[in-house]
Amino acid sequence: MNMNFYLKDGELQETGSYFQREFPKLAEVAIEHAVQACKNLFRVPFSMDTNHWIDLGEPVNWLHNPSKDLEFTWVLNRHWYMLDLGRAYLMTHNEEFVHTFMKHLRGWREQNPVPVSPLYEEAVFFQKPGPWRLLEVGLRVQSWISAYKYMEASTTMTELFRAEFKAALAEHAQYLTSYLGNTEINHAIMHMQGLFMIGVFYHEHPRASFWRQFAVERLSLCMTRQIDADGVQCELTTHYHNGSIEMFGTPYWLGKVSGHPLPEAYGSRLRNMAAFTHAMIRPDGGSTAVGDSDLIGSSAERLALLGAILDDTTFIKLGKLSAEILWLFGRERYEKFKELQLDSIAGAPSSVAFSNTGYYFMKSEEHYLFFDAASMGGAHGHADALNMEWMWKGTLLFLDPGRYTYEEGEWRRYFKSTRAHNTITVDGLDQTPYLSTQEWDVPHAACTVNRWISGEDYDFIDASHQGYMRLEDPVLHRRWLLLSKKSSAIIIVDWLEAKGTHHYEQRFQLPTSAAVQHCEERSPSEGLQSVIAYPSNLHLHMYWQTSGDQPAPFTVDCEQGWVSEIYGIKAETSTLVGKGTFTGARGIVTLCIPEDLCEHKERPQVTRLEIDAACQNVHVSFTDSTGLHHVDLDPTEIGWKDSKEE
């Protein structure tokens, strides 16, 4: 008989013991969650109650929601906590966890019978926060099957319950084949991920082969429609791209081990996703939180998972092992993966462009810079055209703020807004008008990349967006960004073109660990200067100069901002804001020079900082720890000259 799960029974028991030794903190959390679940107490991830134990009563009320966040009801009904019940059982052999699994599943079925002819919109989309949205159906059966397999050897689990369990899976499979979600968004992957798992696990059911075939065809369609030529998932967010690796990848691996392999073309497209996943790995192991993503997301773990699924040693070596890999592949394979990583040697970082998508990564031994010239990417995108995130010597200097919540309200609007990102706002407006938590108005801000140059001495990008061209007096924002690979500096040049008068803000989001020491005017010809202190004895020196006479002077202030490391949690931080008013055309050049105080060298000095909006010329001369540098920029040429200080 073919295997009906990722690991055999003996391997699961071995994995549980190894998990406790290899991941003691995660094992402790799993046992705690299982113990609390026995008391009908739950923490619901990706909701506004992530950090609170919620009592759902006896019997459990699966529709209770203590908040206004619809995600609470949806996530609760995915039954992810049942994985903890099963894993805790493998570690402790406590039969109470099996009793709770059986009681909760039976209670859930009694309270939530299969709907009779629900409206298509209720089954597929967001109108009704209940347990039978297709997304929850697809995810819930995966939780059920995994928890069942972890507890399968228990004598507490009766034959009557086993029959009830399979009947529940058949109900879910019927539902998943009755209402089909749009294959152009990530929900459809999870629908079919669950259906394929039912077809493999419940292989003796008369319709099992149909379920598997149906799921494979739909998954292949999702792969074709959602992964673009760059290998990037169509919603253009770190979170959903990395999530798609698991959604597409686990059925591919399950198909291999069960004797029901997916097409090789499917595996090839899965492999195409690796380049972007690898590019997103920052020197600190984190990932830029593009769109609806969390700051603590890890592309490194997804890259290793992809390597394990595809049996690609390069991806395994470049990535980071995780508990998820252990539970999918077992102790023996996991230890082989560890040996591979011990032999790996990190290569020199290299810049990479995903020009079809619009994402650009500028990298050197000291720099990591992400530049966003992509389209909106749909409901999970943010109004962040020409946004950037920058890290130097492993310290994050400017960051993307994360997502915080999907709950409609001021916080959802803030974290999706233009002013929450490292770009320019015009007249206090978003680049794309906000409608609701999952909907943008039209027109969406469209980006154009005019120049991309990547060389030995520097990387340079020249891009613009049309988000503010919708205004009665249209405004074009064009940004040049040059990163020096031979020095510590970056140069940002923002061009604003209109006929009338507009107010603008140039915004830089700082991590919570940063402190703005001062902002001051050096002289009318030298512009403004600010110094920002970071941990590890790093200072960032920022210098501004603007072009021509304008209705009001350019100023730089420090304002309160917000960042969110993970869904449901936010923290105050500082935002550096350059403000001004312009009529006609305006140029702002910003020179950023980080300084490592541990090097005990002279502070950076700027000897020239000039910008001409009429000719679109920029001239910069400065010194840092690497010497004296002269830079000339215009719409067609880049002049860069280095020399040692005399």
XYZ file of C-alpha atoms in Angstrom:
646
model
C 0.000 0.000 0.000
C 1.243 3.494 -0.805
C 2.084 5.824 2.060
C -0.786 8.105 3.013
C 1.294 10.742 4.842
C 4.729 12.366 4.761
C 6.225 10.042 7.403
C 5.543 6.492 8.599
C 4.300 5.797 12.120
C 7.726 4.843 13.484
C 9.300 7.902 11.899
C 6.692 10.147 13.518
C 7.473 8.831 16.993
C 11.184 9.319 16.362
C 10.522 12.825 15.043
C 8.570 13.776 18.169
C 11.469 12.804 20.429
C 14.003 14.545 18.189
C 11.844 17.686 17.998
C 11.971 17.973 21.777
C 15.778 17.844 21.721
C 16.419 19.952 18.612
C 13.747 22.624 19.201
C 13.175 22.671 22.991
C 11.486 26.103 23.062
C 9.091 25.221 20.240
C 8.381 21.889 21.912
C 7.581 23.674 25.161
C 5.197 26.024 23.343
C 3.479 23.103 21.582
C 2.883 21.313 24.881
C 1.606 24.525 26.484
C -0.836 25.080 23.615
C -2.027 21.490 23.889
C -2.548 21.739 27.662
C -4.492 24.976 27.253
C -6.586 23.524 24.419
C -7.705 20.800 26.823
C -9.187 23.661 28.891
C -10.752 25.212 25.757
C -8.277 28.094 25.888
C -6.760 29.260 22.596
C -4.270 31.721 21.184
C -5.165 32.577 17.607
C -2.204 33.527 15.376
C -2.541 36.184 12.661
C -5.310 37.888 14.610
C -5.487 40.816 17.000
C -5.587 38.318 19.911
C -2.303 36.574 19.117
C -0.908 37.192 22.615
C -4.039 36.421 24.667
C -5.581 33.168 25.841
C -9.236 33.211 24.820
C -11.755 31.012 26.650
C -14.225 29.654 24.087
C -16.473 27.933 26.615
C -17.729 24.399 27.109
C -18.536 23.125 24.582
C -16.285 25.259 22.395
C -18.127 28.001 20.549
C -16.308 27.997 17.227
C -18.011 31.207 16.102
C -17.167 33.288 19.177
C -15.091 36.350 18.289
C -13.913 38.696 21.077
C -12.662 41.301 18.598
C -13.696 43.146 15.450
C -11.033 41.279 13.503
C -12.677 38.772 11.153
C -9.356 36.941 10.955
C -9.991 35.577 14.466
C -12.963 33.486 13.330
C -11.311 32.353 10.132
C -7.953 31.422 11.694
C -9.586 29.691 14.677
C -11.499 27.443 12.293
C -8.314 26.354 10.541
C -7.584 24.298 13.697
C -3.821 24.867 13.572
C -3.695 24.211 17.330
C -4.526 20.556 16.615
C -0.981 20.158 15.269
C 0.200 21.032 18.782
C -2.166 18.456 20.282
C -0.671 15.791 18.033
C 2.950 16.783 18.511
C 2.494 17.081 22.269
C 1.054 13.561 22.249
C 4.102 12.192 20.430
C 6.344 13.831 23.045
C 4.349 12.940 26.175
C 1.912 10.116 25.276
C -0.683 11.992 27.301
C -4.028 10.507 26.233
C -5.860 13.659 27.318
C -4.581 15.299 24.138
C -6.259 12.556 22.071
C -9.490 12.947 24.060
C -9.438 16.690 23.341
C -8.782 16.154 19.636
C -11.747 13.781 19.379
C -14.051 15.963 21.490
C -13.223 19.151 19.601
C -13.606 17.579 16.176
C -16.941 16.021 17.093
C -18.149 19.240 18.718
C -17.092 21.264 15.704
C -18.995 18.981 13.307
C -22.106 19.115 15.457
C -22.046 22.911 15.626
C -21.018 23.467 11.982
C -22.816 21.099 9.593
C -22.042 21.382 5.905
C -23.992 24.376 4.541
C -26.823 23.642 2.169
C -26.313 25.583 -1.059
C -24.459 28.619 0.345
C -24.031 31.636 -1.865
C -20.872 31.439 -3.961
C -19.595 34.713 -2.478
C -19.952 33.321 1.065
C -18.059 30.167 0.180
C -15.211 31.886 -1.610
C -14.764 35.429 -0.403
C -15.056 37.555 2.743
C -18.714 38.395 3.184
C -19.477 35.899 5.946
C -16.926 35.225 8.718
C -17.601 31.554 9.305
C -15.925 28.136 9.142
C -17.018 27.140 5.626
C -15.110 29.633 3.532
C -13.084 27.475 1.123
C -9.794 28.774 2.508
C -10.593 27.461 5.993
C -11.886 24.165 4.579
C -8.634 23.528 2.711
C -6.432 24.414 5.669
C -8.571 22.686 8.319
C -8.382 19.237 6.730
C -4.588 19.483 6.668
C -4.588 20.216 10.409
C -6.985 17.333 11.012
C -5.039 14.785 8.976
C -1.657 15.722 10.464
C -3.011 15.659 14.036
C -4.707 12.312 13.343
C -1.473 10.799 12.009
C 0.463 12.019 15.041
C -2.093 10.295 17.327
C -2.993 7.347 15.125
C -1.347 4.739 17.359
C -3.348 5.811 20.428
C -5.675 3.178 21.903
C -8.007 6.004 22.948
C -8.974 6.583 19.323
C -11.931 4.288 18.721
C -12.981 2.681 15.450
C -16.213 4.657 15.643
C -14.250 7.909 15.751
C -12.005 6.788 12.883
C -15.108 6.229 10.759
C -16.508 9.622 11.764
C -13.188 11.220 10.893
C -13.144 9.791 7.381
C -16.761 10.787 6.871
C -15.841 14.370 7.812
C -12.993 14.338 5.295
C -15.327 13.107 2.558
C -17.729 15.962 3.377
C -14.892 18.452 3.076
C -13.691 16.948 -0.214
C -17.187 17.190 -1.678
C -17.396 20.829 -0.597
C -13.964 21.654 -2.057
C -14.993 20.276 -5.449
C -18.353 22.064 -5.440
C -17.206 25.684 -5.082
C -14.115 26.719 -7.022
C -12.017 29.718 -6.033
C -10.202 32.014 -8.442
C -6.907 30.359 -9.442
C -5.256 33.777 -9.778
C -5.084 34.332 -5.988
C -3.370 32.314 -3.278
C -6.607 31.041 -1.663
C -7.122 28.526 -4.462
C -3.752 26.908 -3.724
C -4.822 26.146 -0.157
C -8.185 24.786 -1.304
C -6.483 22.230 -3.534
C -3.612 21.608 -1.107
C -6.234 20.285 1.313
C -8.123 18.311 -1.320
C -4.950 16.574 -2.517
C -4.113 15.625 1.070
C -7.563 14.072 1.533
C -7.151 12.126 -1.710
C -3.810 10.715 -0.571
C -4.786 9.995 3.044
C -8.240 8.561 2.352
C -7.007 6.647 -0.706
C -9.513 3.800 -0.298
C -12.483 6.100 -0.864
C -14.125 5.477 -4.272
C -13.617 9.119 -5.272
C -10.036 9.448 -4.011
C -8.456 9.246 -7.471
C -10.852 11.935 -8.713
C -9.967 14.188 -5.765
C -6.241 13.779 -6.467
C -6.604 14.419 -10.200
C -8.884 17.408 -9.633
C -6.444 18.896 -7.118
C -3.400 18.384 -9.348
C -5.083 20.056 -12.313
C -6.151 23.049 -10.224
C -2.765 23.341 -8.489
C -1.042 23.321 -11.876
C -3.397 26.048 -13.063
C -2.598 28.100 -9.946
C 1.103 27.639 -10.599
C 0.765 28.845 -14.193
C -1.361 31.865 -13.331
C 0.274 32.993 -10.096
C 4.025 32.613 -10.641
C 5.340 35.192 -13.109
C 8.328 35.042 -15.434
C 10.633 36.146 -12.594
C 9.404 33.315 -10.372
C 7.573 35.772 -8.094
C 4.085 35.052 -6.747
C 1.575 37.435 -8.329
C 0.527 39.241 -5.124
C 4.083 40.614 -4.895
C 4.490 40.296 -1.130
C 7.193 38.486 0.804
C 4.680 36.717 3.044
C 2.510 35.325 0.270
C 5.433 34.420 -1.967
C 7.088 32.440 0.812
C 3.736 30.999 1.851
C 3.184 29.850 -1.719
C 6.375 27.790 -1.534
C 4.805 25.746 1.271
C 1.374 25.677 -0.417
C 2.743 24.480 -3.758
C 5.629 22.505 -2.311
C 4.009 20.224 0.261
C 1.597 18.610 -2.250
C 4.566 18.083 -4.570
C 6.481 16.264 -1.816
C 3.424 14.315 -0.656
C 2.858 13.204 -4.232
C 6.411 11.865 -4.384
C 6.288 9.845 -1.167
C 2.747 8.544 -1.767
C 3.290 7.312 -5.315
C 1.090 10.000 -6.877
C 3.710 12.403 -8.299
C 2.817 15.791 -9.710
C 4.057 16.752 -13.217
C 7.724 17.672 -13.607
C 6.707 20.973 -15.198
C 5.095 21.797 -11.850
C 8.394 21.088 -10.086
C 10.279 23.263 -12.579
C 8.031 26.235 -11.856
C 8.432 25.609 -8.147
C 12.187 25.788 -8.679
C 11.807 29.165 -10.425
C 10.604 30.662 -7.144
C 13.982 30.083 -5.493
C 15.835 33.054 -7.001
C 13.476 35.625 -5.510
C 13.345 33.807 -2.173
C 17.141 33.806 -2.053
C 17.367 37.491 -3.020
C 15.018 38.454 -0.174
C 17.348 37.054 2.504
C 18.994 39.992 4.293
C 22.397 39.704 5.972
C 20.642 39.422 9.362
C 18.635 36.419 8.117
C 15.368 38.371 7.954
C 13.406 39.506 4.918
C 12.038 42.813 3.696
C 8.338 42.969 4.648
C 6.966 43.892 1.216
C 3.199 44.460 1.191
C 1.160 42.460 3.688
C 4.139 40.776 5.338
C 5.714 40.528 8.785
C 9.132 41.910 9.702
C 10.194 38.604 11.251
C 9.423 36.487 8.184
C 12.247 34.245 7.033
C 12.948 33.615 3.365
C 15.950 31.541 4.462
C 13.696 28.882 5.984
C 11.553 28.757 2.844
C 14.617 28.383 0.642
C 15.799 25.378 2.660
C 12.295 23.903 2.543
C 12.292 24.321 -1.224
C 15.675 22.595 -1.386
C 14.434 19.661 0.675
C 11.291 19.280 -1.455
C 13.226 19.465 -4.736
C 16.248 17.525 -3.426
C 18.452 20.504 -4.323
C 21.528 20.696 -2.101
C 22.331 24.269 -3.179
C 19.026 25.597 -1.866
C 19.466 23.641 1.372
C 22.944 25.090 1.898
C 21.811 28.648 1.191
C 18.771 28.408 3.454
C 18.004 27.782 7.102
C 16.601 24.576 8.570
C 13.327 24.739 10.465
C 11.019 22.574 12.553
C 8.668 22.438 9.555
C 11.339 20.598 7.576
C 11.819 18.143 10.434
C 8.097 17.296 10.584
C 7.891 16.801 6.805
C 11.103 14.803 6.299
C 11.873 13.129 9.626
C 14.967 12.891 11.765
C 17.205 10.955 9.360
C 16.812 13.322 6.418
C 16.907 16.363 8.705
C 20.331 15.327 10.033
C 21.598 14.904 6.479
C 20.408 18.428 5.728
C 22.339 19.671 8.783
C 25.502 18.012 7.499
C 25.061 19.745 4.136
C 24.813 23.123 5.842
C 27.969 22.497 7.839
C 29.855 22.084 4.556
C 28.382 25.199 2.921
C 30.453 28.285 2.171
C 28.641 31.584 1.710
C 29.397 33.270 -1.597
C 29.878 36.977 -2.134
C 26.547 38.854 -2.230
C 25.539 39.991 -5.694
C 22.969 42.464 -6.955
C 19.987 41.068 -8.809
C 17.075 42.557 -10.762
C 13.622 41.062 -11.187
C 12.815 43.395 -14.040
C 9.574 41.712 -15.088
C 8.203 42.155 -11.567
C 9.907 45.452 -10.690
C 11.951 44.425 -7.638
C 15.652 45.328 -7.437
C 18.286 44.233 -4.921
C 21.557 46.135 -4.554
C 24.127 44.133 -2.615
C 27.784 44.267 -1.631
C 29.878 43.031 1.289
C 28.426 45.807 3.477
C 25.180 46.841 1.757
C 21.749 45.310 1.290
C 19.202 47.574 -0.394
C 15.773 46.615 -1.711
C 14.044 48.951 -4.183
C 10.374 48.646 -5.114
C 9.399 49.604 -8.657
C 6.660 46.974 -8.896
C 2.941 47.231 -9.497
C 0.413 47.141 -6.650
C 0.098 43.344 -6.643
C -3.569 43.276 -5.630
C -5.396 43.509 -2.314
C -2.322 42.618 -0.250
C -0.171 45.324 -1.836
C 0.688 48.633 -0.182
C 0.793 52.142 -1.671
C 4.596 52.060 -1.641
C 5.900 52.764 -5.152
C 9.630 53.641 -5.143
C 9.937 52.489 -1.524
C 13.289 51.153 -0.338
C 14.785 49.267 2.608
C 18.469 49.596 3.489
C 20.846 47.638 5.678
C 24.542 48.400 6.219
C 26.974 46.138 8.076
C 24.068 44.020 9.257
C 22.177 46.962 10.797
C 18.796 47.941 9.412
C 18.837 51.704 8.715
C 15.501 52.215 6.912
C 12.757 49.599 7.024
C 9.360 48.608 5.692
C 6.841 48.863 8.566
C 5.032 45.512 8.082
C 1.250 44.930 7.970
C -0.044 44.808 11.612
C -3.714 44.012 10.877
C -6.365 43.168 8.282
C -9.083 44.690 10.469
C -10.757 47.651 8.806
C -9.876 50.947 10.489
C -7.204 53.576 10.957
C -4.362 51.091 11.588
C -5.057 49.054 8.485
C -5.132 52.253 6.507
C -1.901 53.542 8.079
C 0.224 50.448 7.468
C -0.898 50.258 3.829
C -0.419 53.998 3.268
C 2.278 55.815 1.328
C 3.307 57.831 4.402
C 4.221 54.620 6.240
C 6.922 53.852 3.655
C 10.267 55.255 2.530
C 9.056 57.271 -0.414
C 7.375 60.614 -1.264
C 3.807 61.700 -0.510
C 2.151 64.552 -2.406
C -0.543 66.713 -0.778
C -0.887 64.117 1.987
C -2.448 61.586 -0.406
C -1.750 57.925 -1.025
C -0.271 57.056 -4.409
C -3.295 54.801 -4.975
C -6.617 55.730 -3.314
C -7.584 53.446 -0.421
C -11.091 51.955 -0.415
C -11.105 49.206 2.230
C -8.891 46.621 3.914
C -8.784 44.383 0.832
C -9.594 46.837 -1.942
C -7.837 49.712 -3.724
C -9.531 52.308 -5.868
C -8.364 53.068 -9.395
C -6.091 53.999 -10.951
C -3.336 51.927 -9.338
C 0.075 53.606 -9.247
C 2.054 52.236 -12.212
C 5.874 52.227 -12.175
C 8.346 52.634 -15.016
C 12.036 51.763 -14.754
C 14.022 54.085 -17.000
C 17.538 52.876 -16.133
C 19.060 50.013 -14.169
C 22.860 49.830 -14.021
C 24.709 47.298 -11.919
C 28.493 47.335 -11.925
C 31.605 46.813 -9.883
C 31.635 50.309 -8.369
C 27.954 51.067 -7.915
C 24.342 50.118 -8.609
C 21.952 52.724 -9.950
C 18.217 52.760 -10.606
C 16.063 55.460 -12.199
C 12.315 54.855 -11.864
C 9.064 56.799 -11.765
C 5.432 56.195 -10.904
C 2.166 57.720 -12.114
C 0.157 57.504 -8.901
C -0.163 61.271 -8.575
C -0.811 61.851 -12.261
C -4.497 61.318 -11.386
C -4.603 64.708 -9.623
C -6.309 67.684 -11.224
C -2.824 69.138 -11.553
C -0.837 65.947 -12.301
C 2.441 65.302 -10.436
C 5.135 62.927 -11.650
C 7.502 61.463 -9.046
C 10.800 60.163 -10.384
C 13.510 58.717 -8.121
C 17.170 58.031 -8.744
C 19.030 55.891 -6.254
C 22.751 55.188 -6.389
C 24.454 52.747 -4.018
C 28.228 52.837 -3.846
C 29.897 49.435 -3.533
C 33.281 51.014 -2.853
C 32.105 53.369 -0.104
C 29.435 53.440 2.587
C 27.105 55.949 0.903
C 23.862 55.970 -0.994
C 22.489 58.951 -2.918
C 18.732 59.448 -3.346
C 17.439 62.014 -5.824
C 13.708 62.764 -5.959
C 12.274 64.739 -8.856
C 8.751 66.190 -8.713
C 7.178 67.711 -11.825
C 3.867 69.592 -12.011
C 2.430 72.898 -13.210
C 0.851 74.168 -10.004
C 1.814 74.271 -6.329
C 1.911 71.150 -4.134
C 3.082 70.088 -0.700
C 5.346 67.038 -0.445
C 6.911 64.889 2.266
C 9.965 62.675 1.886
C 9.713 59.974 4.569
C 12.197 57.553 6.137
C 10.929 54.885 8.526
C 13.469 54.025 11.236
C 13.714 50.862 13.363
C 12.682 51.147 17.014
C 16.336 50.905 18.060
C 17.283 54.121 16.212
C 17.408 57.566 17.797
C 17.481 60.858 15.870
C 20.136 62.949 17.595
C 19.616 66.231 15.802
C 18.500 67.966 12.617
C 20.170 71.239 11.714
C 20.755 73.651 8.863
C 24.426 73.709 7.880
C 24.180 76.813 5.652
C 21.903 77.908 2.816
C 24.307 76.455 0.266
C 25.012 73.278 2.239
C 21.394 72.369 3.060
C 20.245 70.340 6.067
C 21.940 67.648 8.094
C 20.686 64.976 10.488
C 22.484 62.346 12.581
C 20.784 59.091 13.571
C 22.258 56.740 16.169
C 21.865 52.961 15.883
C 23.019 50.051 18.047
C 26.496 48.582 17.522
C 28.072 52.053 17.495
C 26.696 53.067 14.102
C 25.712 56.581 13.113
C 23.937 57.603 9.930
C 24.723 61.072 8.595
C 22.080 62.439 6.239
C 22.414 65.586 4.134
C 19.745 67.317 2.018
C 19.779 69.961 -0.674
C 16.857 71.158 -2.762
C 16.693 72.975 -6.066
C 15.777 76.572 -6.757
C 13.502 79.107 -5.102
C 10.303 77.648 -3.717
C 7.196 79.013 -1.932
C 8.343 77.655 1.456
C 11.674 76.417 2.868
C 12.490 72.714 3.033
C 12.536 71.391 6.611
C 13.362 68.067 8.256
C 11.526 66.898 11.364
C 11.270 63.757 13.462
C 7.741 62.368 13.843
C 6.187 59.364 15.525
C 5.874 56.300 13.328
C 4.852 52.671 13.783
C 6.292 49.287 12.893
C 4.840 45.801 13.266
C 7.120 42.799 13.620
C 4.245 40.325 13.471
C 0.515 40.449 12.850
C -1.391 42.010 15.758
C 1.590 43.680 17.421
C 2.833 47.226 16.764
C 5.479 49.468 18.334
C 6.252 53.170 18.248
C 9.274 54.301 16.318
C 10.633 57.444 14.671
C 10.039 58.675 11.150
C 12.325 61.262 9.592
C 10.275 63.588 7.405
C 11.538 66.153 4.921
C 8.790 68.662 4.089
C 8.460 71.299 1.424
C 6.261 73.061 -1.094
C 7.028 73.365 -4.788
C 5.659 74.977 -7.889
C 6.510 73.598 -11.316
C 9.493 71.314 -10.769
C 11.486 70.393 -7.692
C 14.530 68.266 -6.996
C 15.711 66.908 -3.632
C 19.058 65.203 -3.261
C 19.654 63.170 -0.099
C 23.116 61.892 0.726
C 23.263 59.125 3.344
C 26.629 58.144 4.825
C 26.739 55.559 7.629
C 29.675 55.639 10.028
C 31.095 52.825 12.142
C 32.317 54.535 15.322
C 34.419 51.492 16.204
C 36.734 52.319 13.303
C 37.868 55.546 15.063
C 38.172 57.440 11.814
C 37.247 61.018 10.940
C 33.559 61.766 10.556
C 32.159 61.984 7.005
C 32.501 65.362 5.343
C 30.441 66.793 2.476
C 32.202 69.354 0.313
C 29.662 69.660 -2.490
C 25.919 68.994 -2.660
C 24.177 70.660 -5.617
C 21.011 69.969 -7.580
C 19.521 71.736 -10.605
C 15.877 70.924 -11.399
C 15.861 72.661 -14.782
C 18.725 70.545 -16.159
C 18.213 67.607 -13.793
C 21.869 67.651 -12.786
C 23.275 66.543 -9.419
C 26.834 67.044 -8.147
C 28.063 65.444 -4.909
C 31.507 65.353 -3.306
C 32.149 63.738 0.073
C 34.647 61.820 2.153
C 34.060 58.748 4.260
C 36.290 56.022 5.704
C 37.204 54.850 2.180
C 38.382 58.174 0.784
C 37.188 61.070 -1.361
C 34.356 60.589 -3.860
C 32.930 62.769 -6.657
C 29.581 61.922 -8.254
C 27.814 63.614 -11.184
C 24.334 62.493 -12.236
C 22.060 63.552 -15.089
C 19.275 61.876 -17.112
C 21.722 60.016 -19.352
C 25.131 59.819 -17.643
C 26.678 58.802 -14.321
C 30.102 60.120 -13.409
C 31.865 58.472 -10.476
C 35.417 59.224 -9.403
C 37.239 57.971 -6.309
C 40.486 59.273 -4.908
C 42.414 58.893 -1.689
C 42.399 61.835 0.672
C 45.569 63.878 0.601
